[in-house]
XYZ file of N, CA, C and O in Angstrom:
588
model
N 7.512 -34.315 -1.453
C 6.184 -33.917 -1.003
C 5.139 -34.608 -1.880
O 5.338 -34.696 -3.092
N 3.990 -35.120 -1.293
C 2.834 -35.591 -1.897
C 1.883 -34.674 -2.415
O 1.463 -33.863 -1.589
N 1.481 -34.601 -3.449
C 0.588 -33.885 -4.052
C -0.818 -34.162 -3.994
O -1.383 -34.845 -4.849
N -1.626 -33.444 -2.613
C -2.779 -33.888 -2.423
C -3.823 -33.878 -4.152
O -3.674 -33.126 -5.115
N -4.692 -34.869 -3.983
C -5.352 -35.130 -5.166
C -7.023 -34.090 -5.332
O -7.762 -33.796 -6.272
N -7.006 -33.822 -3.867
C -7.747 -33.058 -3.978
C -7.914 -31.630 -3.922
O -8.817 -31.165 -3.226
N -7.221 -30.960 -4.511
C -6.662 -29.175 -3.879
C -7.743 -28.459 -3.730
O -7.746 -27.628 -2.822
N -8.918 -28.608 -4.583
C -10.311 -27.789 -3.972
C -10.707 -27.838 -2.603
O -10.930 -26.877 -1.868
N -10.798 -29.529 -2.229
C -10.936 -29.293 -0.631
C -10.053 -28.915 -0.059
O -10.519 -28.059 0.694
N -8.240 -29.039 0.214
C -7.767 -28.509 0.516
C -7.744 -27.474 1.257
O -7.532 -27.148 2.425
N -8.249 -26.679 -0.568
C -8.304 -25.059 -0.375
C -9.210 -24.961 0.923
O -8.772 -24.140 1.729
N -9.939 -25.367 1.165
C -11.044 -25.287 2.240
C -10.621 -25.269 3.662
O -10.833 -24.497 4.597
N -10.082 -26.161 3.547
C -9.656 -26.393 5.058
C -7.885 -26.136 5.610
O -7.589 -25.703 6.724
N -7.009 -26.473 4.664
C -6.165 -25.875 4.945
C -5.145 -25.186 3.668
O -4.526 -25.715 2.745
N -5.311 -23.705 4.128
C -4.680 -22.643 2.462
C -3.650 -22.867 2.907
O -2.934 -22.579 1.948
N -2.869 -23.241 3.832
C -1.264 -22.940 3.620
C -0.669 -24.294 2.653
O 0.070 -24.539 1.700
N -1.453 -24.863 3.521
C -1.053 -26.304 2.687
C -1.764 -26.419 1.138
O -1.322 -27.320 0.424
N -2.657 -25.701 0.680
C -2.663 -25.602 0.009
C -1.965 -25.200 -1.124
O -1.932 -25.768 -2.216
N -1.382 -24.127 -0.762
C -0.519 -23.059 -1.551
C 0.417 -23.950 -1.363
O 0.573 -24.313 -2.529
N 1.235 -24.637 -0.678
C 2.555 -25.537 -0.718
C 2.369 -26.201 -1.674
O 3.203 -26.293 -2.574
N 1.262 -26.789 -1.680
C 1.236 -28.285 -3.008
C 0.298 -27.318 -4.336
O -0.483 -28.049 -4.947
N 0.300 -26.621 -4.560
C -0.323 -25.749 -6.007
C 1.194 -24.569 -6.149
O 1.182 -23.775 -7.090
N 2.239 -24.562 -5.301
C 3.564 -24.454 -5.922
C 4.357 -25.216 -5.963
O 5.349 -25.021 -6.665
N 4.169 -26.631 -5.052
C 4.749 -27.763 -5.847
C 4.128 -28.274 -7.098
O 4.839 -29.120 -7.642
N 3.196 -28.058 -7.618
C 2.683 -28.645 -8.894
C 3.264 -27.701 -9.564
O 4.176 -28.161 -10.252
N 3.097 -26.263 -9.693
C 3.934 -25.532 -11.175
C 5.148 -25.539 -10.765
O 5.702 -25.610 -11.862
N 6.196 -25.514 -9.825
C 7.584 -26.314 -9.777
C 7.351 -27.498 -11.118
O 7.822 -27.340 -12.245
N 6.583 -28.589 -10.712
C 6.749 -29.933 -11.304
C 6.226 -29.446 -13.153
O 6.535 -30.012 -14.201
N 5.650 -28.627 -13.005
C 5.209 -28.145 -14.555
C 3.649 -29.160 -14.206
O 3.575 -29.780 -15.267
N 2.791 -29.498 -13.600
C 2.041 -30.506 -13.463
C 0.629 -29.406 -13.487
O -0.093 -29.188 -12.514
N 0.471 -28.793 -14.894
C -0.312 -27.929 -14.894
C -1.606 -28.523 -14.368
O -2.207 -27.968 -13.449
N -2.044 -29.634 -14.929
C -3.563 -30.301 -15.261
C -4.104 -30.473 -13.886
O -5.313 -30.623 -13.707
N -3.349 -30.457 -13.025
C -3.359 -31.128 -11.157
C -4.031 -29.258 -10.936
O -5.211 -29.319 -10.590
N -3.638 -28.082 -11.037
C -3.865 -27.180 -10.374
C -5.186 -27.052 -10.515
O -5.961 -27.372 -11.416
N -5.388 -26.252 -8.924
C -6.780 -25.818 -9.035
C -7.026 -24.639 -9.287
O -6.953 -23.679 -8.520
N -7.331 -24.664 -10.388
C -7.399 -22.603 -11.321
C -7.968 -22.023 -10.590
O -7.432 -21.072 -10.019
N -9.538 -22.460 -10.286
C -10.447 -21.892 -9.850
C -9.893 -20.744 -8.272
O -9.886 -19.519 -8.152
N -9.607 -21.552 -7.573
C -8.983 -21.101 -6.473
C -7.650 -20.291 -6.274
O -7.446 -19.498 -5.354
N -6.653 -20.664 -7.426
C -5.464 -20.229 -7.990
C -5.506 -18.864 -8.832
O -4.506 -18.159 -8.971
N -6.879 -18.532 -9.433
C -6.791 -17.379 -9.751
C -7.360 -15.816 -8.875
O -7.028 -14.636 -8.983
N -8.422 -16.596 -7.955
C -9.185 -15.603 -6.795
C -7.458 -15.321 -6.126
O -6.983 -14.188 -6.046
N -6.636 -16.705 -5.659
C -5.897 -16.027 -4.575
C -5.104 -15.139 -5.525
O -4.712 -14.163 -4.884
N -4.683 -15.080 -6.884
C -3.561 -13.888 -7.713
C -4.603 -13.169 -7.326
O -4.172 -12.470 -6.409
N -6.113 -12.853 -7.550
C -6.010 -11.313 -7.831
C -6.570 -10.693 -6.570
O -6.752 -9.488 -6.400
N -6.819 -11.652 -5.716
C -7.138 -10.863 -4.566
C -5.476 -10.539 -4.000
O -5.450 -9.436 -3.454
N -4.195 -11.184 -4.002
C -3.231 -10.792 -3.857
C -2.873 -9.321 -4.630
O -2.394 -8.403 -3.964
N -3.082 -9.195 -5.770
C -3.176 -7.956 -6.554
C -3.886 -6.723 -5.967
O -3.578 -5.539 -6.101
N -4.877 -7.256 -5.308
C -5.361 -6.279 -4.679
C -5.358 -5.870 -3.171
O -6.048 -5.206 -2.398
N -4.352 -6.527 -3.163
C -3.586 -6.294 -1.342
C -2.615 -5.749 -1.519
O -2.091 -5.263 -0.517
N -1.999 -5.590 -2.695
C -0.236 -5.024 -3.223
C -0.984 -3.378 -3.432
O -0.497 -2.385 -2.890
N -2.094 -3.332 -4.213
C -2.422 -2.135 -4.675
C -2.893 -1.226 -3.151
O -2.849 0.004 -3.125
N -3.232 -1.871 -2.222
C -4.357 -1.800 -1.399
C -2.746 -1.122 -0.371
O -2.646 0.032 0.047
N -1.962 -1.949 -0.239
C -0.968 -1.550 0.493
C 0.106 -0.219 -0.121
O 0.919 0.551 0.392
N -0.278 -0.403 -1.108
C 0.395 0.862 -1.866
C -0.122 1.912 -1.729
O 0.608 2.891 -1.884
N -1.364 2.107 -1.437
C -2.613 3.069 -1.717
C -2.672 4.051 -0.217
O -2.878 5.259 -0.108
N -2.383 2.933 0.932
C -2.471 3.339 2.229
C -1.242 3.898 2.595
O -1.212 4.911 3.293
N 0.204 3.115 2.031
C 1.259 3.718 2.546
C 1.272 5.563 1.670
O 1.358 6.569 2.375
N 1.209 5.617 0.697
C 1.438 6.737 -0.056
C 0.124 7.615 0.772
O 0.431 8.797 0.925
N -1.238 7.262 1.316
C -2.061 7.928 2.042
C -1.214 8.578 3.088
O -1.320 9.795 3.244
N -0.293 7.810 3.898
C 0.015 8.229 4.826
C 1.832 9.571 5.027
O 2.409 10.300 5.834
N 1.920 8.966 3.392
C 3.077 9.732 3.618
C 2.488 11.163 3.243
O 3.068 12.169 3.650
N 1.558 11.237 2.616
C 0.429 12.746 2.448
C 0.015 13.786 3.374
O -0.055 15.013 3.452
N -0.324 12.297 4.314
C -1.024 13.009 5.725
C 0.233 13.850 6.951
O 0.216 14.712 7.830
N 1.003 13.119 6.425
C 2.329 13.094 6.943
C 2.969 14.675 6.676
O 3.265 15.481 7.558
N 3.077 14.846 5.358
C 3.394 15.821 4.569
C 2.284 16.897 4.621
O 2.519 18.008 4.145
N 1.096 16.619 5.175
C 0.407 17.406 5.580
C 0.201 18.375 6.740
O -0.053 19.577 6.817
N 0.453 17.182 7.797
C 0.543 17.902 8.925
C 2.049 18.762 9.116
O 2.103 19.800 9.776
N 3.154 18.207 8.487
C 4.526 19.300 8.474
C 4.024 20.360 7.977
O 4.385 21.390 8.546
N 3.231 20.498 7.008
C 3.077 21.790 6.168
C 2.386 22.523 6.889
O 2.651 23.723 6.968
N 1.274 21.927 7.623
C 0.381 23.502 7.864
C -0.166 23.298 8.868
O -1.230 23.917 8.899
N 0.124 22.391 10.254
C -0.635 22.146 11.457
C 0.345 22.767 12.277
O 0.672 21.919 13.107
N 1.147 24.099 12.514
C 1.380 24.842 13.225
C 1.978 24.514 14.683
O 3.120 24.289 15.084
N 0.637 24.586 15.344
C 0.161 24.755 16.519
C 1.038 22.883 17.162
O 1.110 22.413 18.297
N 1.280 22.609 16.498
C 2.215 21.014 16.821
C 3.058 20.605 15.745
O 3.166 19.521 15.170
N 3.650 21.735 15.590
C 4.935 21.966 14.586
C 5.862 21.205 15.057
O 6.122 20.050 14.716
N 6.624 22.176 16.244
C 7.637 22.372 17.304
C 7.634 20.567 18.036
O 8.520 19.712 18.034
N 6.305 20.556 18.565
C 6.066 19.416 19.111
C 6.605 18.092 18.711
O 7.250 17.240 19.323
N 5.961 18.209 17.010
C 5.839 16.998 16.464
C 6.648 16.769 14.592
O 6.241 16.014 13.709
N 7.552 17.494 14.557
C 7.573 17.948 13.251
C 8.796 17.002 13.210
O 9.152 16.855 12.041
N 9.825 16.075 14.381
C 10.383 15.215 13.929
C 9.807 13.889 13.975
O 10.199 12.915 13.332
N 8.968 13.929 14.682
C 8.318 12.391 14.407
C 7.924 12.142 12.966
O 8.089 11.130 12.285
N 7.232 13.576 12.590
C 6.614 13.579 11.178
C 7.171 13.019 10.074
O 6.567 12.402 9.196
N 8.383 13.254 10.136
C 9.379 13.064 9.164
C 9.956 11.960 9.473
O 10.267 11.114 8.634
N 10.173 11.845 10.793
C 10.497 9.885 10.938
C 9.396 9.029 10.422
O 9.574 7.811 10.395
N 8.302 9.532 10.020
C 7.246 8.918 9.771
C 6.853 8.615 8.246
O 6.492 7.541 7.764
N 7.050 10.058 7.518
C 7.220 10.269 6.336
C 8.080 9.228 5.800
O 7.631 8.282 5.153
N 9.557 9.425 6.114
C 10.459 8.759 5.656
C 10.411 6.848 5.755
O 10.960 6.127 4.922
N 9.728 6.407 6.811
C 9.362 5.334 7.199
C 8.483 4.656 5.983
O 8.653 3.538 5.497
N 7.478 5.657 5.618
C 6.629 5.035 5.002
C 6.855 4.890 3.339
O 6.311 4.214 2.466
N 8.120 6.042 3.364
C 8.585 6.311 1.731
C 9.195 4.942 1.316
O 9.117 4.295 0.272
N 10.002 4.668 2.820
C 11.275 3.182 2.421
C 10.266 1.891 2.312
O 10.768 0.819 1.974
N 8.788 1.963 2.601
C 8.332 0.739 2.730
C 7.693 1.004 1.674
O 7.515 -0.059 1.079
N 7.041 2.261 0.856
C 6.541 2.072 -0.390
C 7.630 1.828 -1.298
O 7.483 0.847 -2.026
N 8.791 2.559 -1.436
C 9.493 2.402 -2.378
C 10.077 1.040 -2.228
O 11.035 0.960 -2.998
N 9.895 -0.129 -1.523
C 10.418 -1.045 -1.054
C 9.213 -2.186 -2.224
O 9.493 -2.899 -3.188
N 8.199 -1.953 -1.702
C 7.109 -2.560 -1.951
C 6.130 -2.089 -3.758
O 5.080 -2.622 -4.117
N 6.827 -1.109 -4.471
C 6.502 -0.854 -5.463
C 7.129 -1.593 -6.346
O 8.250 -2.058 -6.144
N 6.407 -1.777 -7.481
C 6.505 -1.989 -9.005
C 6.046 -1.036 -10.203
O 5.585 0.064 -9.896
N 6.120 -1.306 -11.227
C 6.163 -0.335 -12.317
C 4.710 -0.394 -12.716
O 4.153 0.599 -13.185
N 4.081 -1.553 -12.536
C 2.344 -1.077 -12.571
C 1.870 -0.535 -11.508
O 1.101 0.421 -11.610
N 2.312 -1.143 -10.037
C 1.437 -0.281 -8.901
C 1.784 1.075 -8.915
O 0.933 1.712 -8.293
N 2.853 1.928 -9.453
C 3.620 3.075 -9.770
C 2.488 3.619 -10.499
O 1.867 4.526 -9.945
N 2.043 3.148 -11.857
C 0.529 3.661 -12.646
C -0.153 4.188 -11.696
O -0.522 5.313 -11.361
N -0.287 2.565 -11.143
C -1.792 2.585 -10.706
C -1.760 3.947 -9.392
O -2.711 4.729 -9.407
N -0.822 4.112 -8.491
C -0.671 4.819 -7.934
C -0.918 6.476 -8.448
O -1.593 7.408 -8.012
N -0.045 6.302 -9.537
C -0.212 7.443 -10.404
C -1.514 8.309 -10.837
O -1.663 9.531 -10.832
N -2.280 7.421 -11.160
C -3.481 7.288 -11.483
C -4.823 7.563 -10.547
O -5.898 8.164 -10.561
N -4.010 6.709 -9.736
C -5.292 7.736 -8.509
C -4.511 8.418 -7.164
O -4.470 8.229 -5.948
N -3.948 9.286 -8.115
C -3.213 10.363 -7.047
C -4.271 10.883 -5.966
O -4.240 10.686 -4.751
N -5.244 11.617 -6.731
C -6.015 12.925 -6.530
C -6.810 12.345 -5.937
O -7.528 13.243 -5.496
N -7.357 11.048 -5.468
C -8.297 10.392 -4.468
C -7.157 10.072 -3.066
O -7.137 10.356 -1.869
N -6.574 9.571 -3.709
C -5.757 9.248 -2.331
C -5.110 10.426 -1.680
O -4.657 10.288 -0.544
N -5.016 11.713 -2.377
C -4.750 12.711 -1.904
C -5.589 13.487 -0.664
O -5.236 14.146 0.314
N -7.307 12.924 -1.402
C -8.396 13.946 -0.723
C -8.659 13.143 -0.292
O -9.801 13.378 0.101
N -8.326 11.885 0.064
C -9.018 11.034 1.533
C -7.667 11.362 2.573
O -7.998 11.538 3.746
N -6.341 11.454 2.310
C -5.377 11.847 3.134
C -6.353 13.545 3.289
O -7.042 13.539 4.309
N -6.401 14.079 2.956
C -7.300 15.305 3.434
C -8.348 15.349 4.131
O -8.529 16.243 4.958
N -9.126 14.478 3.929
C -10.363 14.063 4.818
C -9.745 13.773 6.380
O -10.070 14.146 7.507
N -8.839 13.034 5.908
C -8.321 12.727 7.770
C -7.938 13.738 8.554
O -8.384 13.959 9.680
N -6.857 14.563 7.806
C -6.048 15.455 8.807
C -7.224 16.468 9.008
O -7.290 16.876 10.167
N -8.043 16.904 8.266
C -8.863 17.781 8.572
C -9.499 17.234 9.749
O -8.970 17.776 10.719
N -10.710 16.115 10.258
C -10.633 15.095 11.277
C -9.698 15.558 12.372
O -10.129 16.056 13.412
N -8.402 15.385 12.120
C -7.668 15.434 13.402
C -7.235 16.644 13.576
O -7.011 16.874 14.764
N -6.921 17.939 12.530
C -6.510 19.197 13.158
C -7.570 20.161 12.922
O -7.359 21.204 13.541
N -8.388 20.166 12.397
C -9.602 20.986 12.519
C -9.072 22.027 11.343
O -9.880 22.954 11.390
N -8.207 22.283 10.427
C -7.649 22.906 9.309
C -9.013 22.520 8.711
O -9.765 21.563 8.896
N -9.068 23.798 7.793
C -9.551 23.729 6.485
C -8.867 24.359 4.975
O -9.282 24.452 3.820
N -7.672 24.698 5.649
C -7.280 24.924 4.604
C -6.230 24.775 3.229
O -5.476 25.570 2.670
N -6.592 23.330 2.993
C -5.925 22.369 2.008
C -5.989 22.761 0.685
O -6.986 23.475 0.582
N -5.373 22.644 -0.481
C -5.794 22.932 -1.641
C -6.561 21.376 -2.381
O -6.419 20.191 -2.080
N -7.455 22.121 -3.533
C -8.364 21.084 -3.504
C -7.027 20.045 -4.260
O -6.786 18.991 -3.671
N -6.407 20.293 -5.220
C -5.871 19.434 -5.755
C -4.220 19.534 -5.224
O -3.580 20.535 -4.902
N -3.751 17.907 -5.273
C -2.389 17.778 -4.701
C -1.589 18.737 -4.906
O -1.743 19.141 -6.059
N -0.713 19.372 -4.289
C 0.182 20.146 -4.218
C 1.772 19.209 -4.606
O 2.769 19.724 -5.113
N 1.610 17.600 -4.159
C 2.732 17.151 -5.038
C 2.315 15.772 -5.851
O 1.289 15.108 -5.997
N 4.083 15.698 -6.423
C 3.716 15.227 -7.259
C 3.944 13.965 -6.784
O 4.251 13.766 -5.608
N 3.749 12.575 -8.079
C 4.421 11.144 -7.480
C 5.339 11.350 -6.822
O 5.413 11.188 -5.604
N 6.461 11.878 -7.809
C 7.889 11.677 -7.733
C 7.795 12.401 -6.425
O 7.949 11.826 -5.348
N 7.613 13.308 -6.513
C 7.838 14.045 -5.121
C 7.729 13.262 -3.934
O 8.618 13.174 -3.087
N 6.904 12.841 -3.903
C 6.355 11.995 -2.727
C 7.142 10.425 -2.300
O 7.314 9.970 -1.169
N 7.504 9.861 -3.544
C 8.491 9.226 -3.419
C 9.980 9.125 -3.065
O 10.668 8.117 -2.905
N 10.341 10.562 -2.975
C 11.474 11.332 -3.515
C 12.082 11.206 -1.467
O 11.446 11.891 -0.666
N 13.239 10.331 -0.948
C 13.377 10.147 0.532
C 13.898 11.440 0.740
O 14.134 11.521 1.946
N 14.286 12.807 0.000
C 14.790 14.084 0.201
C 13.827 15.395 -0.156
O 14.029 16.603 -0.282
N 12.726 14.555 -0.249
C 11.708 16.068 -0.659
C 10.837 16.300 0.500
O 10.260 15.347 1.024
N 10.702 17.478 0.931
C 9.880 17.733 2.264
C 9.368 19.237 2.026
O 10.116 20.209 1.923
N 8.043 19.263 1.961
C 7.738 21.001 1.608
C 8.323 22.021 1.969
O 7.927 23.125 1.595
């Protein structure tokens, strides 16, 4: 493969090809050729698509775990989808985690908890959630824990 000379424009016009020849250069060790500038936006905006995807799946296994717990009235109805759903989303977080997004997850439990609260309230007209999570990480991670 040829190592375009110009990777800034590149970056511009075409990122795939970009990204091909700025991982053929650190393959080659050919530090001085990379284009940082562009090479470091795409790490951390990638960083923040890992966190971003972590943030939503664990939202949903909440909401999930929400509606089993206390939406009643579509118990009967819906209480195995729930859990096909739950469980769905446990294998793709636990799939898709690492030991910092695990922190970081950690860390902002209690938001991602009360925006998973904001919704189901939205869709079942409940109000009656506790203000703070009822579980824990582990719990939530856990493919055998179900309230």
């Amino acid at each position: 493969m040829t190592i375009t000379t110009n990777l800034k424009q590149l970056y511009e016009t075409d990122e795939n090809l970009w990204l091909e020849e700025t991982i053929e250069l650190l393959k080659q060790k050919q530090f001085t050729q990379l284009d940082l500038e562009n090479l470091i936006e795409e790490l951390i905006n990638l960083g923040k698509r890992d966190l971003a995807k972590a943030k939503s799946l664990l939202r949903q296994i909440i909401i999930h775990l929400l509606l089993l717990q206390y939406w009643q009235v579509e118990y009967q109805r819906n209480y195995r989808h729930w859990i096909g759903e739950i469980q769905t989303f446990r294998y793709d977080l636990n799939n898709h985690l690492t030991t910092n997004l695990t922190k970081k997850l950690q860390d902002d439990l209690e938001n991602i908890y009360q925006s998973a609260v904001d919704l189901v309230k939205i869709k079942t007209d409940l109000t009656i959630f506790l203000e703070k999570s009822p579980y824990t990480l582990v719990q939530l991670l856990d493919e055998n824990y179900l309230p």
